[in-house]
Amino acid sequence: MKTEPAIELVDVHAGYGRLEVLHGVNLAVPNGTVFALLGPNGGGKSTTLQVVSGAIRPTSGCVHIAGSHVNGASPDALARAGVTRIPEGRGIFPNLTVDDNRRIWTYAAGLSLRAVQKSTFARFPRLAERRQQRAGTMSGGEQQMLAMSRALVARPAVLLLDEISMGLAPIIVSELYALVRQLAEEGITILLVEQFATTALRVADFAAVMTQGRIIAVGEPQDVESQVSEAYLGGAA
């Protein structure tokens, strides 16, 4: 029996007003895998994540989540369907404490604060030490941990990650990507955008290379390494 991809884009065109950024993107992300979307800045990677999350509606083409057509669905509706996105910049409340950030998430997820605390501290014990600290005063790595804990509260089926390594020390990046690998092994499908291709390819099951709003290569990490190098060295935008 054929299993539908967790995420599928079919000939998707999308952009901002009259500026088209995606020019016929085709992409299929299998269930329970880490799928890295790589390429130089300005190539359309973050726009692709916004299309999948419902933040941008395609001008043409189809977006499917677990086989269901979701063009036009709002980000809230997609979140209820199990799609969660951690945007570049993390999307936390910097002026609130760690505890207050989590308290807000209990309302969105319909869970008790105790349940949210348990899941957060189990994955990120460092956050237990920062419970009363304002999120904006924590290190970049701790803020990214808080953002990821927020996304995982709702137990998503699909997790969209946008540049989670940006501005972080290598040791923190390694910890976060170890978690990414673990989440996929738990059955969560992960589509990630990452500027540092080598980092992403270490944990990815599959990867696609994107330049100028088009997918130019798809395959297992070892199959796309040469295209990744060419895309970055060529400076395509």
mmCIF file of C-alpha atoms in Angstrom:
data_model
loop_
_atom_site.group_PDB
_atom_site.id
_atom_site.type_symbol
_atom_site.label_atom_id
_atom_site.label_comp_id
_atom_site.label_asym_id
_atom_site.label_seq_id
_atom_site.Cartn_x
_atom_site.Cartn_y
_atom_site.Cartn_z
ATOM 1 C CA MET A 1 0.000 0.000 0.000
ATOM 2 C CA LYS A 2 1.440 3.340 -1.066
ATOM 3 C CA THR A 3 1.888 5.898 1.721
ATOM 4 C CA GLU A 4 1.187 9.519 0.920
ATOM 5 C CA PRO A 5 4.076 11.941 1.522
ATOM 6 C CA ALA A 6 3.827 14.005 4.695
ATOM 7 C CA ILE A 7 4.348 17.120 2.541
ATOM 8 C CA GLU A 8 3.897 17.432 -1.190
ATOM 9 C CA LEU A 9 4.200 20.501 -3.412
ATOM 10 C CA VAL A 10 3.107 20.157 -7.035
ATOM 11 C CA ASP A 11 4.133 22.867 -9.522
ATOM 12 C CA VAL A 12 3.846 25.571 -6.862
ATOM 13 C CA HIS A 13 4.210 29.216 -7.844
ATOM 14 C CA ALA A 14 4.201 31.787 -5.055
ATOM 15 C CA GLY A 15 5.680 35.094 -4.000
ATOM 16 C CA TYR A 16 5.003 38.523 -2.587
ATOM 17 C CA GLY A 17 2.585 40.684 -4.535
ATOM 18 C CA ARG A 18 3.798 40.870 -8.113
ATOM 19 C CA LEU A 19 7.176 39.403 -7.238
ATOM 20 C CA GLU A 20 7.131 35.674 -7.941
ATOM 21 C CA VAL A 21 9.725 33.805 -5.858
ATOM 22 C CA LEU A 22 8.799 30.151 -6.444
ATOM 23 C CA HIS A 23 8.651 29.101 -10.095
ATOM 24 C CA GLY A 24 7.019 25.694 -10.255
ATOM 25 C CA VAL A 25 8.352 23.912 -7.172
ATOM 26 C CA ASN A 26 7.839 20.136 -6.948
ATOM 27 C CA LEU A 27 8.753 18.493 -3.659
ATOM 28 C CA ALA A 28 7.741 15.348 -1.773
ATOM 29 C CA VAL A 29 8.803 14.781 1.850
ATOM 30 C CA PRO A 30 8.336 11.205 3.106
ATOM 31 C CA ASN A 31 6.805 10.562 6.510
ATOM 32 C CA GLY A 32 9.089 10.442 9.525
ATOM 33 C CA THR A 33 12.169 11.777 7.736
ATOM 34 C CA VAL A 34 14.501 14.731 8.075
ATOM 35 C CA PHE A 35 14.419 16.564 4.760
ATOM 36 C CA ALA A 36 16.906 19.413 4.254
ATOM 37 C CA LEU A 37 16.154 22.240 1.822
ATOM 38 C CA LEU A 38 19.503 23.776 0.884
ATOM 39 C CA GLY A 39 20.839 26.513 -1.330
ATOM 40 C CA PRO A 40 22.149 30.078 -1.323
ATOM 41 C CA ASN A 41 20.323 32.984 0.271
ATOM 42 C CA GLY A 42 17.430 34.367 -1.746
ATOM 43 C CA GLY A 43 16.746 31.095 -3.511
ATOM 44 C CA GLY A 44 13.218 30.625 -2.146
ATOM 45 C CA LYS A 45 13.819 28.230 0.742
ATOM 46 C CA SER A 46 12.086 30.258 3.474
ATOM 47 C CA THR A 47 9.269 31.132 1.079
ATOM 48 C CA THR A 48 8.724 27.408 0.550
ATOM 49 C CA LEU A 49 8.357 26.901 4.314
ATOM 50 C CA GLN A 50 5.881 29.770 4.477
ATOM 51 C CA VAL A 51 3.819 28.154 1.718
ATOM 52 C CA VAL A 52 3.770 24.832 3.561
ATOM 53 C CA SER A 53 2.788 26.543 6.841
ATOM 54 C CA GLY A 54 -0.028 28.530 5.202
ATOM 55 C CA ALA A 55 1.591 31.932 5.731
ATOM 56 C CA ILE A 56 1.745 32.435 1.944
ATOM 57 C CA ARG A 57 -0.890 31.139 -0.443
ATOM 58 C CA PRO A 58 0.351 29.799 -3.793
ATOM 59 C CA THR A 59 -0.728 31.679 -6.886
ATOM 60 C CA SER A 60 -0.914 28.289 -8.632
ATOM 61 C CA GLY A 61 -0.077 24.667 -7.979
ATOM 62 C CA CYS A 62 -1.046 22.384 -5.103
ATOM 63 C CA VAL A 63 0.072 21.872 -1.519
ATOM 64 C CA HIS A 64 -0.792 18.562 0.158
ATOM 65 C CA ILE A 65 -0.300 17.585 3.794
ATOM 66 C CA ALA A 66 -0.650 13.830 4.390
ATOM 67 C CA GLY A 67 -2.510 13.569 1.100
ATOM 68 C CA SER A 68 -5.002 16.365 1.839
ATOM 69 C CA HIS A 69 -5.165 19.435 -0.381
ATOM 70 C CA VAL A 70 -4.527 22.458 1.866
ATOM 71 C CA ASN A 71 -4.233 25.412 -0.496
ATOM 72 C CA GLY A 72 -5.797 28.425 1.214
ATOM 73 C CA ALA A 73 -5.826 26.874 4.699
ATOM 74 C CA SER A 74 -4.868 29.363 7.407
ATOM 75 C CA PRO A 75 -1.755 28.880 9.571
ATOM 76 C CA ASP A 76 -4.069 28.201 12.528
ATOM 77 C CA ALA A 77 -5.930 25.487 10.625
ATOM 78 C CA LEU A 78 -2.682 23.881 9.536
ATOM 79 C CA ALA A 79 -1.355 24.044 13.097
ATOM 80 C CA ARG A 80 -4.463 22.181 14.263
ATOM 81 C CA ALA A 81 -3.741 19.625 11.522
ATOM 82 C CA GLY A 82 -0.294 19.059 13.009
ATOM 83 C CA VAL A 83 1.952 21.461 11.060
ATOM 84 C CA THR A 84 4.205 23.637 13.226
ATOM 85 C CA ARG A 85 6.815 26.128 12.044
ATOM 86 C CA ILE A 86 9.708 27.661 13.963
ATOM 87 C CA PRO A 87 10.511 30.802 11.986
ATOM 88 C CA GLU A 88 13.891 32.429 11.571
ATOM 89 C CA GLY A 89 14.165 34.660 14.634
ATOM 90 C CA ARG A 90 12.534 31.987 16.857
ATOM 91 C CA GLY A 91 9.116 33.595 17.539
ATOM 92 C CA ILE A 92 9.266 33.625 21.353
ATOM 93 C CA PHE A 93 8.058 36.377 23.696
ATOM 94 C CA PRO A 94 11.356 38.043 24.732
ATOM 95 C CA ASN A 95 9.903 40.208 27.510
ATOM 96 C CA LEU A 96 8.239 37.271 29.266
ATOM 97 C CA THR A 97 9.919 34.712 31.479
ATOM 98 C CA VAL A 98 10.409 31.123 30.405
ATOM 99 C CA ASP A 99 7.520 30.099 32.667
ATOM 100 C CA ASP A 100 5.242 32.804 31.248
ATOM 101 C CA ASN A 101 6.083 31.764 27.677
ATOM 102 C CA ARG A 102 5.087 28.221 28.552
ATOM 103 C CA ARG A 103 1.938 29.374 30.329
ATOM 104 C CA ILE A 104 0.754 31.046 27.113
ATOM 105 C CA TRP A 105 1.386 27.834 25.168
ATOM 106 C CA THR A 106 -0.905 25.884 27.474
ATOM 107 C CA TYR A 107 -3.861 27.869 26.130
ATOM 108 C CA ALA A 108 -2.974 27.187 22.504
ATOM 109 C CA ALA A 109 -2.288 23.496 23.055
ATOM 110 C CA GLY A 110 -5.130 22.848 25.494
ATOM 111 C CA LEU A 111 -2.725 21.279 27.982
ATOM 112 C CA SER A 112 -2.086 21.877 31.660
ATOM 113 C CA LEU A 113 0.940 23.914 32.724
ATOM 114 C CA ARG A 114 2.250 20.841 34.526
ATOM 115 C CA ALA A 115 2.120 18.820 31.308
ATOM 116 C CA VAL A 116 3.891 21.570 29.372
ATOM 117 C CA GLN A 117 6.565 21.858 32.061
ATOM 118 C CA LYS A 118 7.132 18.112 32.079
ATOM 119 C CA SER A 119 7.622 17.876 28.312
ATOM 120 C CA THR A 120 9.777 21.018 28.179
ATOM 121 C CA PHE A 121 12.150 20.114 30.972
ATOM 122 C CA ALA A 122 12.473 16.497 29.867
ATOM 123 C CA ARG A 123 13.906 17.588 26.520
ATOM 124 C CA PHE A 124 15.597 20.797 27.662
ATOM 125 C CA PRO A 125 16.694 20.525 31.299
ATOM 126 C CA ARG A 126 18.666 23.747 30.925
ATOM 127 C CA LEU A 127 15.396 25.667 30.667
ATOM 128 C CA ALA A 128 14.450 24.506 34.178
ATOM 129 C CA GLU A 129 17.353 26.610 35.436
ATOM 130 C CA ARG A 130 15.992 29.650 33.552
ATOM 131 C CA ARG A 131 12.348 29.439 34.599
ATOM 132 C CA GLN A 132 12.145 32.985 35.987
ATOM 133 C CA GLN A 133 14.502 34.568 33.474
ATOM 134 C CA ARG A 134 13.187 36.773 30.669
ATOM 135 C CA ALA A 135 13.498 34.915 27.410
ATOM 136 C CA GLY A 136 15.162 37.843 25.646
ATOM 137 C CA THR A 137 18.070 37.849 28.118
ATOM 138 C CA MET A 138 18.982 34.199 27.571
ATOM 139 C CA SER A 139 21.691 33.021 25.202
ATOM 140 C CA GLY A 140 20.795 32.401 21.578
ATOM 141 C CA GLY A 141 20.981 28.660 22.106
ATOM 142 C CA GLU A 142 18.651 28.782 25.095
ATOM 143 C CA GLN A 143 16.191 30.911 23.122
ATOM 144 C CA GLN A 144 16.238 28.362 20.315
ATOM 145 C CA MET A 145 15.603 25.583 22.839
ATOM 146 C CA LEU A 146 12.617 27.554 24.141
ATOM 147 C CA ALA A 147 11.308 28.025 20.599
ATOM 148 C CA MET A 148 11.619 24.321 19.869
ATOM 149 C CA SER A 149 9.955 23.388 23.149
ATOM 150 C CA ARG A 150 7.063 25.643 22.167
ATOM 151 C CA ALA A 151 6.694 23.882 18.826
ATOM 152 C CA LEU A 152 6.776 20.438 20.429
ATOM 153 C CA VAL A 153 4.089 21.204 23.023
ATOM 154 C CA ALA A 154 1.389 20.527 20.442
ATOM 155 C CA ARG A 155 2.982 17.200 19.428
ATOM 156 C CA PRO A 156 3.168 18.117 15.731
ATOM 157 C CA ALA A 157 3.182 15.628 12.885
ATOM 158 C CA VAL A 158 5.190 18.006 10.697
ATOM 159 C CA LEU A 159 7.855 20.393 12.000
ATOM 160 C CA LEU A 160 9.222 23.187 9.811
ATOM 161 C CA LEU A 161 12.588 24.605 10.904
ATOM 162 C CA ASP A 162 14.064 27.788 9.434
ATOM 163 C CA GLU A 163 17.790 28.369 10.064
ATOM 164 C CA ILE A 164 17.869 27.040 13.633
ATOM 165 C CA SER A 165 21.676 27.252 13.740
ATOM 166 C CA MET A 166 21.872 30.957 12.942
ATOM 167 C CA GLY A 167 24.166 32.808 15.340
ATOM 168 C CA LEU A 168 24.747 29.805 17.612
ATOM 169 C CA ALA A 169 27.927 28.205 18.876
ATOM 170 C CA PRO A 170 28.842 24.890 17.191
ATOM 171 C CA ILE A 171 28.296 22.858 20.366
ATOM 172 C CA ILE A 172 24.730 24.196 20.688
ATOM 173 C CA VAL A 173 24.064 23.514 17.019
ATOM 174 C CA SER A 174 25.183 19.918 17.527
ATOM 175 C CA GLU A 175 22.785 19.532 20.471
ATOM 176 C CA LEU A 176 19.856 20.940 18.486
ATOM 177 C CA TYR A 177 20.507 18.729 15.484
ATOM 178 C CA ALA A 178 20.812 15.677 17.699
ATOM 179 C CA LEU A 179 17.295 16.543 18.876
ATOM 180 C CA VAL A 180 16.148 16.921 15.261
ATOM 181 C CA ARG A 181 17.358 13.393 14.532
ATOM 182 C CA GLN A 182 15.636 12.074 17.658
ATOM 183 C CA LEU A 183 12.329 13.725 16.732
ATOM 184 C CA ALA A 184 12.368 12.068 13.314
ATOM 185 C CA GLU A 185 12.990 8.716 14.972
ATOM 186 C CA GLU A 186 9.874 9.405 17.071
ATOM 187 C CA GLY A 187 7.862 9.764 13.849
ATOM 188 C CA ILE A 188 7.812 13.549 13.335
ATOM 189 C CA THR A 189 8.449 14.663 9.765
ATOM 190 C CA ILE A 190 10.937 17.532 9.625
ATOM 191 C CA LEU A 191 11.482 19.915 6.727
ATOM 192 C CA LEU A 192 14.371 22.224 7.516
ATOM 193 C CA VAL A 193 16.006 25.159 5.814
ATOM 194 C CA GLU A 194 19.666 25.532 6.692
ATOM 195 C CA GLN A 195 22.342 27.824 5.317
ATOM 196 C CA PHE A 196 25.112 25.568 6.634
ATOM 197 C CA ALA A 197 24.672 22.621 4.313
ATOM 198 C CA THR A 198 27.238 20.321 5.916
ATOM 199 C CA THR A 199 25.465 20.580 9.263
ATOM 200 C CA ALA A 200 22.098 19.676 7.769
ATOM 201 C CA LEU A 201 23.393 16.847 5.602
ATOM 202 C CA ARG A 202 24.789 15.060 8.650
ATOM 203 C CA VAL A 203 21.290 14.408 10.016
ATOM 204 C CA ALA A 204 19.145 14.490 6.869
ATOM 205 C CA ASP A 205 17.602 11.429 5.268
ATOM 206 C CA PHE A 206 16.979 13.375 2.065
ATOM 207 C CA ALA A 207 17.902 16.794 0.719
ATOM 208 C CA ALA A 208 16.882 19.122 -2.072
ATOM 209 C CA VAL A 209 18.943 21.913 -3.594
ATOM 210 C CA MET A 210 17.115 25.116 -4.443
ATOM 211 C CA THR A 211 18.271 28.133 -6.443
ATOM 212 C CA GLN A 212 16.348 30.971 -8.040
ATOM 213 C CA GLY A 213 13.012 29.586 -6.885
ATOM 214 C CA ARG A 214 13.457 26.147 -8.396
ATOM 215 C CA ILE A 215 14.458 22.713 -7.129
ATOM 216 C CA ILE A 216 17.528 21.607 -9.093
ATOM 217 C CA ALA A 217 18.384 18.341 -7.307
ATOM 218 C CA VAL A 218 16.763 15.881 -4.879
ATOM 219 C CA GLY A 219 18.152 12.753 -3.268
ATOM 220 C CA GLU A 220 19.960 11.249 -0.343
ATOM 221 C CA PRO A 221 22.706 13.461 1.131
ATOM 222 C CA GLN A 222 25.572 11.751 -0.698
ATOM 223 C CA ASP A 223 23.690 12.077 -3.995
ATOM 224 C CA VAL A 224 23.334 15.880 -3.882
ATOM 225 C CA GLU A 225 26.656 16.964 -2.359
ATOM 226 C CA SER A 226 28.130 18.074 -5.689
ATOM 227 C CA GLN A 227 25.015 20.092 -6.573
ATOM 228 C CA VAL A 228 25.071 21.695 -3.126
ATOM 229 C CA SER A 229 28.670 22.806 -3.653
ATOM 230 C CA GLU A 230 27.923 24.153 -7.111
ATOM 231 C CA ALA A 231 24.879 26.066 -5.868
ATOM 232 C CA TYR A 232 26.798 27.829 -3.117
ATOM 233 C CA LEU A 233 29.993 28.433 -5.044
ATOM 234 C CA GLY A 234 28.030 29.659 -8.036
ATOM 235 C CA GLY A 235 26.425 32.337 -5.879
ATOM 236 C CA ALA A 236 22.974 31.852 -7.383
ATOM 237 C CA ALA A 237 20.414 33.986 -5.571
#
